[in-house]
CSV table of C-alpha atoms in Angstrom, one decimal:
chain,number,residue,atom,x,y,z
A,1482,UNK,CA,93.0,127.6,71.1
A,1483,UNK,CA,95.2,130.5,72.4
A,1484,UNK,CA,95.2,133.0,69.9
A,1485,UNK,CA,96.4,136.5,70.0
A,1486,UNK,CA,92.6,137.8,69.4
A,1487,UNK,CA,92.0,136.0,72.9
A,1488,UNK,CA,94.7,137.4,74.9
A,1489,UNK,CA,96.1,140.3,73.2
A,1490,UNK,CA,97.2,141.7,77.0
A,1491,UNK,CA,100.6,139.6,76.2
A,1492,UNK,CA,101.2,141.3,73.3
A,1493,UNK,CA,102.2,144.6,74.2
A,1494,UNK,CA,104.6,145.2,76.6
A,1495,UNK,CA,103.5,147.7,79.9
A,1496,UNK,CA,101.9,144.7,82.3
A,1497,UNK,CA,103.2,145.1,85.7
A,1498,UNK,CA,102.7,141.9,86.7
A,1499,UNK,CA,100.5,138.5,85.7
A,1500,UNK,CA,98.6,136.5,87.5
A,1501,UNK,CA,98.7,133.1,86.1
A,1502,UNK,CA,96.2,131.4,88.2
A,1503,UNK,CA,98.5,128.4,89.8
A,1504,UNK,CA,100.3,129.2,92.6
A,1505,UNK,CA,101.8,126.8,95.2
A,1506,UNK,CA,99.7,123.4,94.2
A,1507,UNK,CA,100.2,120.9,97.1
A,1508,UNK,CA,100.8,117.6,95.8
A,1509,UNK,CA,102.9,114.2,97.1
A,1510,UNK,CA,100.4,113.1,99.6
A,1511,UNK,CA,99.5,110.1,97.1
A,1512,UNK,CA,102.9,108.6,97.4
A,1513,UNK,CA,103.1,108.9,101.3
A,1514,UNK,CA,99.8,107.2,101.9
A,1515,UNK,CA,99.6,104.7,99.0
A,1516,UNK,CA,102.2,101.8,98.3
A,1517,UNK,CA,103.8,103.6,94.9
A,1518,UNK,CA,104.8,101.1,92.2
A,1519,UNK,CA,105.4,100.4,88.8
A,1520,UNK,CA,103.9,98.3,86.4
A,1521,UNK,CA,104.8,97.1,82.4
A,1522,UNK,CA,101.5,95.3,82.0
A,1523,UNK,CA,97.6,96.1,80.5
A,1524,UNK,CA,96.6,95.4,84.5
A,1525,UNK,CA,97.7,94.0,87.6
A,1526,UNK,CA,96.0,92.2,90.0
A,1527,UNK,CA,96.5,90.9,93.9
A,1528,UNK,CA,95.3,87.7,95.1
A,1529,UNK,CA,94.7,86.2,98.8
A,1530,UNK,CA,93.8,83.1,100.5
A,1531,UNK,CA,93.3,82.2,103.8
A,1532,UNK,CA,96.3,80.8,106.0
A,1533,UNK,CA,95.7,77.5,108.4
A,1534,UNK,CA,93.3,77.2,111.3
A,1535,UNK,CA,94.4,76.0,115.0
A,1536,UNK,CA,95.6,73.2,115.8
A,1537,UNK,CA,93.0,70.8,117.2
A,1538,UNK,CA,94.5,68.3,119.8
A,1539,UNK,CA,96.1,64.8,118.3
A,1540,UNK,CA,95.7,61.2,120.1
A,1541,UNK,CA,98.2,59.4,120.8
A,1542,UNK,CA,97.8,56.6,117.5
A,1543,UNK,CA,95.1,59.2,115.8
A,1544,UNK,CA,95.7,60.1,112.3
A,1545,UNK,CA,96.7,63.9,112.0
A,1546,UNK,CA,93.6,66.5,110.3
A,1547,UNK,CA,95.0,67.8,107.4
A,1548,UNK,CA,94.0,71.2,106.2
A,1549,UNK,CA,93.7,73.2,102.8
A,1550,UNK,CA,94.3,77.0,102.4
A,1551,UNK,CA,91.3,79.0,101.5
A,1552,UNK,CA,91.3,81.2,98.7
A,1553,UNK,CA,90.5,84.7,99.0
A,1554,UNK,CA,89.5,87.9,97.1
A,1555,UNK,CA,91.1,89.0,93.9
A,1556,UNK,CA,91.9,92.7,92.9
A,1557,UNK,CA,92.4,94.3,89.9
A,1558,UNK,CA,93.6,97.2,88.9
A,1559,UNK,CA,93.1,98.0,85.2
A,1560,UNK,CA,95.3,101.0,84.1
A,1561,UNK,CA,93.0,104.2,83.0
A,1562,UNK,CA,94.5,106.9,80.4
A,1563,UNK,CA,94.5,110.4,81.4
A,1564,UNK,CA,95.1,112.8,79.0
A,1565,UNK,CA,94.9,117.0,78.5
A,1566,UNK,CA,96.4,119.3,76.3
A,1567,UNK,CA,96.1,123.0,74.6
A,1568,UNK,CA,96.8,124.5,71.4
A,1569,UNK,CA,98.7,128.1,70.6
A,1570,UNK,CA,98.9,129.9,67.3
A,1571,UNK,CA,102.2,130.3,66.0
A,1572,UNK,CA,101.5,134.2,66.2
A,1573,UNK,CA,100.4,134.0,69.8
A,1574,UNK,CA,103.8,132.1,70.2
A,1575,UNK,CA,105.9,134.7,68.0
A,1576,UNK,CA,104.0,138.0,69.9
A,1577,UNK,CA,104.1,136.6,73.5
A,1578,UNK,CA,106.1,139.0,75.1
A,1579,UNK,CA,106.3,137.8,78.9
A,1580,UNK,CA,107.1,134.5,78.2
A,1581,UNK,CA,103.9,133.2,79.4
A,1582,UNK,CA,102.9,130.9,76.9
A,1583,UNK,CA,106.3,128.8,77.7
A,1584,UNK,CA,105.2,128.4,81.1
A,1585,UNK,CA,102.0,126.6,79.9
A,1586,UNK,CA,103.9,123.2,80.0
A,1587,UNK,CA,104.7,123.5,83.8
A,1588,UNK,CA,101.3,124.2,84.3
A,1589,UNK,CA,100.0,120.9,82.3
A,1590,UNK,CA,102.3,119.3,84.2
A,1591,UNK,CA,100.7,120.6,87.7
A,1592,UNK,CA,97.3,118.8,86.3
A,1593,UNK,CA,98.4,115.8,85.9
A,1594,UNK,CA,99.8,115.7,89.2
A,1595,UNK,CA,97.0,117.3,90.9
A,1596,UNK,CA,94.7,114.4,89.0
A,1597,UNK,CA,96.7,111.7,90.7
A,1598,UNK,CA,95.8,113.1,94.1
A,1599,UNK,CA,92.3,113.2,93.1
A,1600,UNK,CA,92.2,110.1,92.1
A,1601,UNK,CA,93.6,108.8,95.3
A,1602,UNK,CA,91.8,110.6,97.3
A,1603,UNK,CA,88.7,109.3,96.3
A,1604,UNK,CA,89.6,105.6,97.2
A,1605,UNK,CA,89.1,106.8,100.7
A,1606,UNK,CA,86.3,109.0,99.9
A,1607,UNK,CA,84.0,106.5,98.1
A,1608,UNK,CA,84.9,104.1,100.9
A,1609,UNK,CA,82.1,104.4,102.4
A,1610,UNK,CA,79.2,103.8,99.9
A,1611,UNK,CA,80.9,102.6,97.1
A,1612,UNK,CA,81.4,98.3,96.8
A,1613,UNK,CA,84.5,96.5,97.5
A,1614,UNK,CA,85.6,93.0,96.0
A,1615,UNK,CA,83.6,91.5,99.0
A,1616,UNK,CA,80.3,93.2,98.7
A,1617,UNK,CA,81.1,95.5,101.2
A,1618,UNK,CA,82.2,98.6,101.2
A,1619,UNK,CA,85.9,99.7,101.9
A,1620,UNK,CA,84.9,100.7,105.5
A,1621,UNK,CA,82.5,98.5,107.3
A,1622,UNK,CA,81.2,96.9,109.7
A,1623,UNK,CA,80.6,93.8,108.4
A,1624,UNK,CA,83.6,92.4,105.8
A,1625,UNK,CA,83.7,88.7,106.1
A,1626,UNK,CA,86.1,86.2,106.7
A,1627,UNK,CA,87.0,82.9,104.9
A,1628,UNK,CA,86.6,81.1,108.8
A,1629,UNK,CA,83.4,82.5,108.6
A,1630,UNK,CA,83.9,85.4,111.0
A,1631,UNK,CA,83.7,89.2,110.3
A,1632,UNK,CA,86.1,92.3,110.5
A,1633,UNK,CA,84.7,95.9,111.5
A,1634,UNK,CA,87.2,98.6,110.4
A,1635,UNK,CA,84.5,101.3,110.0
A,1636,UNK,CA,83.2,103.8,113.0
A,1637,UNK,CA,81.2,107.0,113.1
A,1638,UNK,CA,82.8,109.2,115.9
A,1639,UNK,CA,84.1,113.0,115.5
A,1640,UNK,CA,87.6,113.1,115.4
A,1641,UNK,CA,88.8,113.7,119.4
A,1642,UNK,CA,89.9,111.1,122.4
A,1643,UNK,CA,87.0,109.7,122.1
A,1644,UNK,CA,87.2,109.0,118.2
A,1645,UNK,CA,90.3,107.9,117.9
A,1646,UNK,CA,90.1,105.6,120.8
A,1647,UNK,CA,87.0,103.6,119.2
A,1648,UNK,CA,89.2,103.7,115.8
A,1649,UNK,CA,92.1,102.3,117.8
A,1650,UNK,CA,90.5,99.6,119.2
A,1651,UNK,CA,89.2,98.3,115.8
A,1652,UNK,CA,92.4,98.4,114.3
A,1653,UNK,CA,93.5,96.5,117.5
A,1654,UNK,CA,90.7,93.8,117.2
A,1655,UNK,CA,91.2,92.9,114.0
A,1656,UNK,CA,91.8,89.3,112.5
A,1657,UNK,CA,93.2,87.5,109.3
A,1658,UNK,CA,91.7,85.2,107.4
A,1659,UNK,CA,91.7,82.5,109.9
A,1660,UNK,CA,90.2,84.7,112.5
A,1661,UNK,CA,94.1,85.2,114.1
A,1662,UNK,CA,94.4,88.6,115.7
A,1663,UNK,CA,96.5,90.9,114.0
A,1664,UNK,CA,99.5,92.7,115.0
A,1665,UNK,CA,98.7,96.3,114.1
A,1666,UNK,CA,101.0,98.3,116.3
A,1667,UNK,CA,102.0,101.5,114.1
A,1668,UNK,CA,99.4,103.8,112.2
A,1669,UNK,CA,98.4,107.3,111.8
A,1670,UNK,CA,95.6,109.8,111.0
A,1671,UNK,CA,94.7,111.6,107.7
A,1672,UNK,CA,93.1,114.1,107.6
A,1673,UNK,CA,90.5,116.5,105.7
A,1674,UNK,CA,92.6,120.6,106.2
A,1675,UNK,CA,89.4,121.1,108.8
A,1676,UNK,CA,90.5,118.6,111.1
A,1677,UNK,CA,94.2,119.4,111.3
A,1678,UNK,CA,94.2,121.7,114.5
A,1679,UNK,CA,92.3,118.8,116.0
A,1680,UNK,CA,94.6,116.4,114.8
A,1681,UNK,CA,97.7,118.3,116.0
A,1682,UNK,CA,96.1,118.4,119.3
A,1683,UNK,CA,96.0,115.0,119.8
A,1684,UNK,CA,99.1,113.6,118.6
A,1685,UNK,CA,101.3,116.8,119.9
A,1686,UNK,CA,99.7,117.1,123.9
A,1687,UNK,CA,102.1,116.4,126.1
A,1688,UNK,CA,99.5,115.8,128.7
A,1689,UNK,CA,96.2,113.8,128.0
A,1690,UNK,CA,93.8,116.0,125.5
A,1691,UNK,CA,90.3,116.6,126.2
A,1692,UNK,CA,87.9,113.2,125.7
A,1693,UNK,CA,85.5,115.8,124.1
A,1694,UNK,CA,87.8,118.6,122.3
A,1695,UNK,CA,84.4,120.7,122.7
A,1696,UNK,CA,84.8,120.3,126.3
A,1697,UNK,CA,88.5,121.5,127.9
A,1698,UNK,CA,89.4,119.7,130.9
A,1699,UNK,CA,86.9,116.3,130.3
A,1700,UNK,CA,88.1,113.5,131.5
A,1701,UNK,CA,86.5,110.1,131.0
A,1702,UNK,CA,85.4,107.1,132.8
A,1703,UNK,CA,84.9,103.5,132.0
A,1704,UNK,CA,88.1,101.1,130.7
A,1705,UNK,CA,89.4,103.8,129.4
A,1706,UNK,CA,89.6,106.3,132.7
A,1707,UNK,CA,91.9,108.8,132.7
A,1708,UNK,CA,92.6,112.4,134.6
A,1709,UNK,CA,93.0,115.5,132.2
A,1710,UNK,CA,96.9,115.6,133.7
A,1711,UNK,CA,97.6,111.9,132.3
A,1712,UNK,CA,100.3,111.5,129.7
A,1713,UNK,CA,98.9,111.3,126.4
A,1714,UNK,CA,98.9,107.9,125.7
A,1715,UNK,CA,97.9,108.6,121.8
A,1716,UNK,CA,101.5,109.2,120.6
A,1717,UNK,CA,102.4,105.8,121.5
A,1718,UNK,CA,100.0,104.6,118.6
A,1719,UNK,CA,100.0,107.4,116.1
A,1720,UNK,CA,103.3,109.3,115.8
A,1721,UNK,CA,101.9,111.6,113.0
A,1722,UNK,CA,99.1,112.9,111.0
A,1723,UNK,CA,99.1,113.7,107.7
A,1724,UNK,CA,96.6,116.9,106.0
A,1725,UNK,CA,95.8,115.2,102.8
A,1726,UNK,CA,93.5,119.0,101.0
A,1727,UNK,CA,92.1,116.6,98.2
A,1728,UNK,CA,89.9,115.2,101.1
A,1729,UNK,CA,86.5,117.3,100.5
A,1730,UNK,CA,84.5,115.9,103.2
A,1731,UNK,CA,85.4,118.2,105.8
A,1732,UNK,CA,84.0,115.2,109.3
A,1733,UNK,CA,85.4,112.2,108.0
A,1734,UNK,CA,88.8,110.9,109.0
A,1735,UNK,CA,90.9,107.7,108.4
A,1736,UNK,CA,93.4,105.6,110.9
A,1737,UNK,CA,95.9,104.4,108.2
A,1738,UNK,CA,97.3,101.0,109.4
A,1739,UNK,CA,100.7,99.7,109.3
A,1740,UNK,CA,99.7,95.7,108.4
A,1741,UNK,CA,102.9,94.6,106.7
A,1742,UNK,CA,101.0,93.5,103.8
A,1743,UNK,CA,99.9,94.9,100.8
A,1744,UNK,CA,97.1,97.3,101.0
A,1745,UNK,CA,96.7,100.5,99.1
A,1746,UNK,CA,98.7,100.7,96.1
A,1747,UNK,CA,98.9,103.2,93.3
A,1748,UNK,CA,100.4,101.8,90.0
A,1749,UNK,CA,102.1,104.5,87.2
A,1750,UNK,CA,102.5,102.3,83.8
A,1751,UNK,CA,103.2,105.1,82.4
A,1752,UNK,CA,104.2,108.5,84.5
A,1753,UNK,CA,103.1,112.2,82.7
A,1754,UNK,CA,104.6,112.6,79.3
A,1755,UNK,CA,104.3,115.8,77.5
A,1756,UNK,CA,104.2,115.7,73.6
A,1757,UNK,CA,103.6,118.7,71.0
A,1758,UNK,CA,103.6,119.4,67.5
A,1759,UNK,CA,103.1,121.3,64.8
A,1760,UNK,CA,99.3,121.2,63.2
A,1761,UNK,CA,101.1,122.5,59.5
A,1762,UNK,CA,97.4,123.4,58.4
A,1763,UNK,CA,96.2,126.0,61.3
A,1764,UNK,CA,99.6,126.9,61.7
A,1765,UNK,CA,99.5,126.2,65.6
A,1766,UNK,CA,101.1,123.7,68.2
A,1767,UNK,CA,99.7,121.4,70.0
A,1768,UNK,CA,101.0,120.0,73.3
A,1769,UNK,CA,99.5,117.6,74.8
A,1770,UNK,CA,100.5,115.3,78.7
A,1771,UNK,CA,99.6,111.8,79.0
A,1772,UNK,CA,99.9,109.1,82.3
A,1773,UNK,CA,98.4,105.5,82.7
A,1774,UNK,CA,97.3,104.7,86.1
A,1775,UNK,CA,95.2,103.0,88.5
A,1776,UNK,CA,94.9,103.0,92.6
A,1777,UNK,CA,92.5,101.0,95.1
A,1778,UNK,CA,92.9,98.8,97.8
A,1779,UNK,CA,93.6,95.3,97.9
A,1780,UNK,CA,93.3,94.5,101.9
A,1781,UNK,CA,90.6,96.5,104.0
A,1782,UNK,CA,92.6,96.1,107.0
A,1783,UNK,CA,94.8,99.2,105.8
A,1784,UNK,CA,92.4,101.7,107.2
A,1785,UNK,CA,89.8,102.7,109.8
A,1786,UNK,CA,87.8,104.9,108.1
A,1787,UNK,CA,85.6,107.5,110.4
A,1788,UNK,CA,82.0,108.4,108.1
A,1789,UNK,CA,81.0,111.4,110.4
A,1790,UNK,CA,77.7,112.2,109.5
């Protein structure tokens, strides 16, 4: 409880200034990376199936092969409560004299939001050793198919040319349920704040970066040749990059893919309240914020994630 005992500096007036402890808080990255929505139910969940194979070749009289859809994975996404709150003695309220104690709710309300982030984050973060709805993790190299094939959307390469080539490709090679190839032609990075320069290097160069950022001036060989005074053929895939702080591995990266189907999603049942009251015994109020949420992913193919180790 805040009590005047506790912090008696705000009762007498002569402070030059406070320091309140919550500056600029960055927040909003969850809403550009994750699909935002709302929901007015316990849980929601996402289902898939598997769309029709080729077309095997008909005779003339022959009697046409009929097929069945397969179905897929299912997602939930059960809606956790998060709560926080404090509680201020009436005199702590009465004596305040630089208004600090009213600033307490804007604060609470930084939390909540700062909480959401977190809690994104770590979709990506535990991505690569916690399960997915296939047995798999998030990033792997081994999620399977319903035609019996399997996807790859995880590599292990520093963030440079070289690193984001190898994610590209992956994100290039990979196939639907039916073992289709997919159509992945917009994506970009995220990044941990380490990484950014790199990042900025690669998607701003005019001219083709370094294949090893250690190493000005590399060039590389192979299928994927190029001169150091090439045009850098990166932008053409990934237009931006996005410095998510609430990252806290400061190697791994992610190649966040444009599928045109659901992937990660974030559901608010219920955004942050704020509630207070008066506790008639202690003579005291208590404020208190609440929000209902849940995040994940319901389609790997969303992301390449990089686990640097």
């Amino acid at each position: 409880m805040l009590t005047s005992a506790a912090f008696r500096e705000l009762l007498t007036a002569g402070l030059n200034d406070i320091f309140d402890g919550t500056y600029k808080v960055a927040t909003g990255y969850a809403d550009k990376i994750f699909k935002a929505m709302s929901s007015s139910r316990a849980y929601e969940e996402d289902w898939g199936y598997g769309p029709f194979g080729l077309a095997p070749e008909k005779g003339e009289v022959a009697q046409v092969q009929y097929q069945d859809p397969t179905a897929g994975n299912k997602v939930t996404y059960t809606h956790a409560l998060y709560a926080l709150g404090y509680i201020v003695s009436r005199i702590m309220l009465e004596d305040d004299q630089y208004n600090q104690i009213n600033k307490l709710p804007a604060a609470l309300a930084r939390s909540m939001r700062v909480t959401r982030e977190v809690l994104a984050a770590a979709v990506f973060e535990d991505g690569f050793d916690t399960a997915w709805v296939d047995g798999q993790y998030l990033f792997s190299a081994s999620h399977p198919r319903l035609d019996g094939g399997t996807n790859d959307n995880l590599i292990s390469v520093d963030l440079n040319a070289t690193g984001f080539a190898a994610a590209k490709l992956k994100a290039r090679r990979l196939k639907n349920e039916s073992g289709f190839p997919m159509q992945v032609l917009n994506m970009y990075l995220i990044v941990p704040p380490e990484l950014e320069d790199v990042a900025e290097r690669l998607i701003h160069s005019t001219l083709a970066p370094s294949w090893d950022i250690n190493t000005p001036g590399a060039g590389a060989a192979g299928n994927n040749a190029y001169a150091p005074n090439d045009i850098n053929v990166i932008p053409k895939w990934a237009k931006k990059y996005i410095t998510w702080p609430y990252l806290t591995d400061t190697d791994n990266w992610y190649l966040r893919l444009d599928t045109g189907e659901p992937d990660f999603k974030l559901y608010d049942r219920r955004k942050p309240t704020q509630e207070d009251e008066m506790d008639f015994d202690r003579s005291a109020m208590k404020y208190k914020s609440e929000m209902r949420m849940s995040v994940g992913c319901s389609d790997y193919r969303g992301g390449i994630g990089a686990g640097v180790t």
